[in-house]
XYZ file of C-alpha atoms in Angstrom:
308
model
C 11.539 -8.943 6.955
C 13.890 -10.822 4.224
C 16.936 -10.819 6.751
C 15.003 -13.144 9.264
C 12.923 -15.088 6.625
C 16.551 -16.932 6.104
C 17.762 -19.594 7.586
C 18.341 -18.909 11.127
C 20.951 -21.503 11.591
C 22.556 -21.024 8.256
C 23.161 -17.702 9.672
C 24.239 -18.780 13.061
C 26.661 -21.297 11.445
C 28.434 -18.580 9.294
C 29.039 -16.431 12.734
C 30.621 -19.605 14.068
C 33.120 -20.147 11.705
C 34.284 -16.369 11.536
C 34.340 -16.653 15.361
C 36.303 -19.488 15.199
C 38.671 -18.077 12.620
C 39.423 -14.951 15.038
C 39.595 -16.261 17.929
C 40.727 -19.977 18.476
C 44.562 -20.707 18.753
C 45.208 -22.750 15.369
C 42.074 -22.332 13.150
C 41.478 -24.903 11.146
C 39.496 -23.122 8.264
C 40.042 -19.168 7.766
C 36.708 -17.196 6.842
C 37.165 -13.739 7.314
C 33.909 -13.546 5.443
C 31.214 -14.947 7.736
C 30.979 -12.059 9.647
C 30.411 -9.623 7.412
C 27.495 -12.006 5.509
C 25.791 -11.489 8.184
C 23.546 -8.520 8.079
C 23.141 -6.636 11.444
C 19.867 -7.290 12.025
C 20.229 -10.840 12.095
C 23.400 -10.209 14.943
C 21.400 -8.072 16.848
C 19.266 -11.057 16.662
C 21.133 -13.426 18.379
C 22.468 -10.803 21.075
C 19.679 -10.570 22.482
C 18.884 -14.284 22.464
C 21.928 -14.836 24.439
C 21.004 -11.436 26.590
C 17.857 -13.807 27.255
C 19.625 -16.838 28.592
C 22.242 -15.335 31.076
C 21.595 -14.394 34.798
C 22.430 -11.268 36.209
C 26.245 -11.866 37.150
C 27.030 -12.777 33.074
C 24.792 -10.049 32.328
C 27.262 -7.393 33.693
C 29.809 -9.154 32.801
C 28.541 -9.149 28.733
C 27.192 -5.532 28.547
C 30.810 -4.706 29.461
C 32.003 -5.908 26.227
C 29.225 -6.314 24.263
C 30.711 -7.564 20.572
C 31.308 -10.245 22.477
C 28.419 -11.562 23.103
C 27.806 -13.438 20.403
C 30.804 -14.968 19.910
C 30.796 -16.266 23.603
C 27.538 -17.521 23.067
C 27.999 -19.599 19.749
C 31.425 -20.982 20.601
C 29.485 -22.482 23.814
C 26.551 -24.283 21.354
C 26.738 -27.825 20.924
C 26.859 -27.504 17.708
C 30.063 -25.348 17.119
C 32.537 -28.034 17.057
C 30.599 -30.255 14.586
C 29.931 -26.826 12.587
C 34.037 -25.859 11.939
C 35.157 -29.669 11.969
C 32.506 -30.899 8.912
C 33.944 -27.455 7.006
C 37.515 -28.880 7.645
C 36.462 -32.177 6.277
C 35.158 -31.527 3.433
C 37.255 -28.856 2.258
C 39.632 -31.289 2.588
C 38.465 -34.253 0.700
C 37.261 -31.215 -1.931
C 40.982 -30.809 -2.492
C 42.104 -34.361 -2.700
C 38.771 -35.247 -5.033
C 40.108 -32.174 -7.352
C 43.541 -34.334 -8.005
C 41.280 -37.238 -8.966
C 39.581 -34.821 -11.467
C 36.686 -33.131 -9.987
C 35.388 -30.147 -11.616
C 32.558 -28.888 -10.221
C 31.119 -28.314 -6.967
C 27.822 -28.601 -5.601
C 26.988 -27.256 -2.307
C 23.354 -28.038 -1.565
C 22.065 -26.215 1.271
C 25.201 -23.697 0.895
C 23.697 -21.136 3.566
C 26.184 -18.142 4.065
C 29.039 -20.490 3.488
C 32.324 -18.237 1.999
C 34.201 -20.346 -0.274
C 33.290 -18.876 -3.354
C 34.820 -15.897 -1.923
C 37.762 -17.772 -0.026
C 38.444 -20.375 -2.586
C 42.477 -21.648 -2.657
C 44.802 -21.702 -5.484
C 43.561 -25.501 -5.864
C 40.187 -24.170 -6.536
C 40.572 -21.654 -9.093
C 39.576 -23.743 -11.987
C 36.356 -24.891 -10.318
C 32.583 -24.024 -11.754
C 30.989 -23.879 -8.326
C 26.891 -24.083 -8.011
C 25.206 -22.921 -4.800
C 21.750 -24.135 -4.013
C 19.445 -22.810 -1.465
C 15.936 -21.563 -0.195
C 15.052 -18.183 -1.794
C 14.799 -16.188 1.012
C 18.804 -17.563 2.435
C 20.210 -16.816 -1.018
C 18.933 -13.822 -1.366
C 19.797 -12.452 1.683
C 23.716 -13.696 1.018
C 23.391 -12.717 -2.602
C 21.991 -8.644 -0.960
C 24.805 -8.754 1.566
C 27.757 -9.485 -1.567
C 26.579 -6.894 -3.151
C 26.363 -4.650 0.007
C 30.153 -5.377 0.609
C 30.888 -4.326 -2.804
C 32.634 -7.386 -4.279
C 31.740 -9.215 -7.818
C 31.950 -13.166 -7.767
C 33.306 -14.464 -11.278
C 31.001 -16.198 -13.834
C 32.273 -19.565 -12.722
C 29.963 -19.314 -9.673
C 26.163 -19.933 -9.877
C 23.670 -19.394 -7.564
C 20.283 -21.645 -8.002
C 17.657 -20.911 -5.702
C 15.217 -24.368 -5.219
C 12.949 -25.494 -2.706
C 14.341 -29.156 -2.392
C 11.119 -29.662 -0.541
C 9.502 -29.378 -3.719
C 12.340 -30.296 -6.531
C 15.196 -32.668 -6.846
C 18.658 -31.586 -6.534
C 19.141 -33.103 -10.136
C 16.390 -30.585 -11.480
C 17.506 -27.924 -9.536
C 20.791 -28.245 -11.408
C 18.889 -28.255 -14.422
C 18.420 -24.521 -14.556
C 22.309 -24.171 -14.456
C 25.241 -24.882 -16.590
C 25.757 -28.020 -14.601
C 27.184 -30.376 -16.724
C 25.704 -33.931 -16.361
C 28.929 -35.546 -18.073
C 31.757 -33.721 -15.976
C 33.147 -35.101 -12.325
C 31.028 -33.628 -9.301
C 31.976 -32.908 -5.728
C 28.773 -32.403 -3.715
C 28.662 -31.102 0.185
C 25.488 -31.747 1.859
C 26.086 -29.989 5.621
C 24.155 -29.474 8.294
C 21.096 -30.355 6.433
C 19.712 -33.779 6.841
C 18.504 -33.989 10.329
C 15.956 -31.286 8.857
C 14.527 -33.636 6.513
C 12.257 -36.615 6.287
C 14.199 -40.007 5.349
C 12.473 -40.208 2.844
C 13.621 -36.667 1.497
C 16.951 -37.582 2.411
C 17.046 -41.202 0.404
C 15.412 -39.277 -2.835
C 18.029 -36.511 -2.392
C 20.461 -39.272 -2.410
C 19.119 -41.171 -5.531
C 18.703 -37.766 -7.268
C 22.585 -37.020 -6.639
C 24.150 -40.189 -8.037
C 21.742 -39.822 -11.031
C 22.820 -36.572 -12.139
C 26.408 -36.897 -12.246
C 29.346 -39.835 -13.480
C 30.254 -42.698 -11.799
C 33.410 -41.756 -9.351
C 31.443 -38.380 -8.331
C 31.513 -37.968 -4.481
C 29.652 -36.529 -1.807
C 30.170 -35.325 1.677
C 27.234 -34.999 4.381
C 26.621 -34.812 7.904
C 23.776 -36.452 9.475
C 22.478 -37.582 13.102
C 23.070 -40.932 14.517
C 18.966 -42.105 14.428
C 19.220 -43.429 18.208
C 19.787 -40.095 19.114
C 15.709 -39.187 18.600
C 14.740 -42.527 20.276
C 17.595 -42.216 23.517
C 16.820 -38.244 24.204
C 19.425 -37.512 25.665
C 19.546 -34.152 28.043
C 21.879 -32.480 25.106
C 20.243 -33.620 22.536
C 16.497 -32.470 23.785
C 18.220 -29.236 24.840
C 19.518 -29.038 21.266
C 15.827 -29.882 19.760
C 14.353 -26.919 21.739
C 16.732 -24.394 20.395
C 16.231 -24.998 16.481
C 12.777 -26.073 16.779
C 12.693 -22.510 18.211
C 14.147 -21.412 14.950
C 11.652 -22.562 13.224
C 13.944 -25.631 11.666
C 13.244 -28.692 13.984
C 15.160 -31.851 13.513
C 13.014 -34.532 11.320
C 15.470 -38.285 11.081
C 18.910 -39.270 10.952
C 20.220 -42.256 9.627
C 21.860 -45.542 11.606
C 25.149 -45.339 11.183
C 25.105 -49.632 10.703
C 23.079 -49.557 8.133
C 24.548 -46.502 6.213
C 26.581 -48.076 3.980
C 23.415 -50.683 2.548
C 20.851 -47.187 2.437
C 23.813 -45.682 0.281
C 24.293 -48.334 -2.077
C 20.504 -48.459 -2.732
C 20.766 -44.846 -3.869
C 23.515 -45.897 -6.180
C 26.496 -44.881 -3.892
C 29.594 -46.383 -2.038
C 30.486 -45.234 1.356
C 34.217 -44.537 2.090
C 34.185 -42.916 4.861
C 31.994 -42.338 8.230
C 33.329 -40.773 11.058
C 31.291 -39.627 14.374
C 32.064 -37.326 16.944
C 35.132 -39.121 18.554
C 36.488 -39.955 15.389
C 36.429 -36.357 13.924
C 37.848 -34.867 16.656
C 40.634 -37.306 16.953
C 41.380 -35.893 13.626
C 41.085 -32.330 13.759
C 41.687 -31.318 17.754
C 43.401 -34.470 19.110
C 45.196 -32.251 21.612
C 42.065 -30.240 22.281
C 44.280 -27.078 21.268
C 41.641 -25.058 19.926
C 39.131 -26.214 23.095
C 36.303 -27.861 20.729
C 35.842 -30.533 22.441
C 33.516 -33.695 21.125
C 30.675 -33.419 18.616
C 28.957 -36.408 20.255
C 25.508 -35.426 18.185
C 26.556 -35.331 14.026
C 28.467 -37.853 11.944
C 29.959 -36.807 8.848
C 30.392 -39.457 5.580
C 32.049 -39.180 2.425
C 30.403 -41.251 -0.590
C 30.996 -42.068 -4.029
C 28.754 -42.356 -6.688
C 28.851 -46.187 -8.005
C 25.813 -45.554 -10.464
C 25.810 -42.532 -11.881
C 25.333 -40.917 -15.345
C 27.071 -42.925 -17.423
C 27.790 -39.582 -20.229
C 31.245 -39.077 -18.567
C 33.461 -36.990 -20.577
């Protein structure tokens, strides 16, 4: 079945941030979109999953407002924080990097994520590039037809095993255009990778695009594999359930030095304290701290030097 053949937590991550947009005090990103990307198969899904893990008393308590269920159950995951803050952040430096002259976007590993369909005023001139596993794009491209809406030409959907290709050949197959400023978003992908995957993903980003490109990703602080933490081992379990179990991180000391080997300079690295110190200092919207992900902003430093 092509619904569950996609990525279960690209899925899970697009419920999240719909959840989060309807129900938390002060969103900080609005997608009205990620529930309805979400085919109903996939939500009946993860109902019963949380049916699964609750004990008699929540079980009352849920079947007496079941739509509910999923939302209560996602906005408790460990990962929900780090999942609406990272969107935040690099939304964010997408709009400032658009002032410097960015003109394309590149979001690699793009799951069920709804800017293409959200984008702002700031966006509008943007040619924006999606890549993805066959089976999650098609299942995202099936559900925007099945809500009836018709994405303009400026947005291009390349469907790549990156286990097999490079980003740079992906893009390829595309009107990507080698010569013009980039912004790439890499979220909530590498702690599913080898390091080695993730250093030739690297190299194969800062050789595809002009110098002064940049890139946002998330990753996992490596200690956390060695330490095993209760939260972390907890959080193993679930996506290794999934089917998508966590494969490195990087050391957050050493991040900078891995980066400039792949020809790019980091400007920014925040972890979990950090991020939510800028996003929820006064905990108003209850996400409390993503003690598991960092997220870093990089710019490319040796790049394709055909810049228009």
């Amino acid at each position: 079945m092509e619904d569950l053949a996609a990525s279960r937590t690209a899925l899970a991550t697009s419920l999240m941030r719909a959840a989060h947009t309807r129900l938390d005090s002060n969103p900080l990103i609005n997608d009205p979109w990620g529930d309805r990307l979400v085919p109903e198969s996939a939500r009946d899904m993860f109902r019963k999953a949380a049916l699964a893990g609750m004990d008699s008393d929540a079980l009352r308590r849920a079947m007496a407002s079941p739509d509910a269920i999923i939302d209560e159950s996602l906005r408790r995951s460990r990962a929900y924080a780090n999942v609406i803050m990272r969107t935040r952040f690099a939304e964010d430096a997408l709009q400032l990097a658009v002032t410097r002259g960015i003109r394309q976007y590149v979001l690699i590993g793009a799951g069920f994520d709804s800017f293409a369909l959200r984008r702002s005023a700031y966006a509008a001139d943007l040619q924006i590039f999606e890549i993805d596993f066959p089976a999650t794009q098609n299942l995202k491209l099936a559900r925007i037809a099945e809500c009836g809406l018709t994405l303009p030409e400026s947005v291009h959907f390349i469907a790549a095993d990156l286990s097999q290709e490079t980003v740079a050949a992906a893009l390829l197959r595309s009107p990507f255009r080698s010569e013009v400023l980039t912004f790439f978003s890499w979220l909530g992908v590498t702690m599913y990778l080898t390091r080695e995957a993730n250093l030739e993903t690297l190299k194969s980003i800062a050789s595809c695009t002009p110098m002064a490109s940049e890139l946002v990703f998330t990753y996992f602080d490596e200690r956390l594999f060695q330490a095993q933490s209760e939260a972390f081992r907890d959080m193993e379990k679930r996506v290794a359930a999934m089917g998508e179990p966590f494969l490195s991180g990087f050391n957050p000391g050493t991040l900078a030095r891995d980066l400039g080997d792949c020809g790019l300079l980091l400007l920014e690295d925040l972890g979990g304290s950090e991020i939510t110190a800028k996003y929820d200092r006064t905990g108003e919207n209850s996400l409390g701290q993503s003690a598991l992900s960092h997220i870093a902003l990089a710019r490319v430093i040796h790049g394709n030097p055909r810049h228009a």
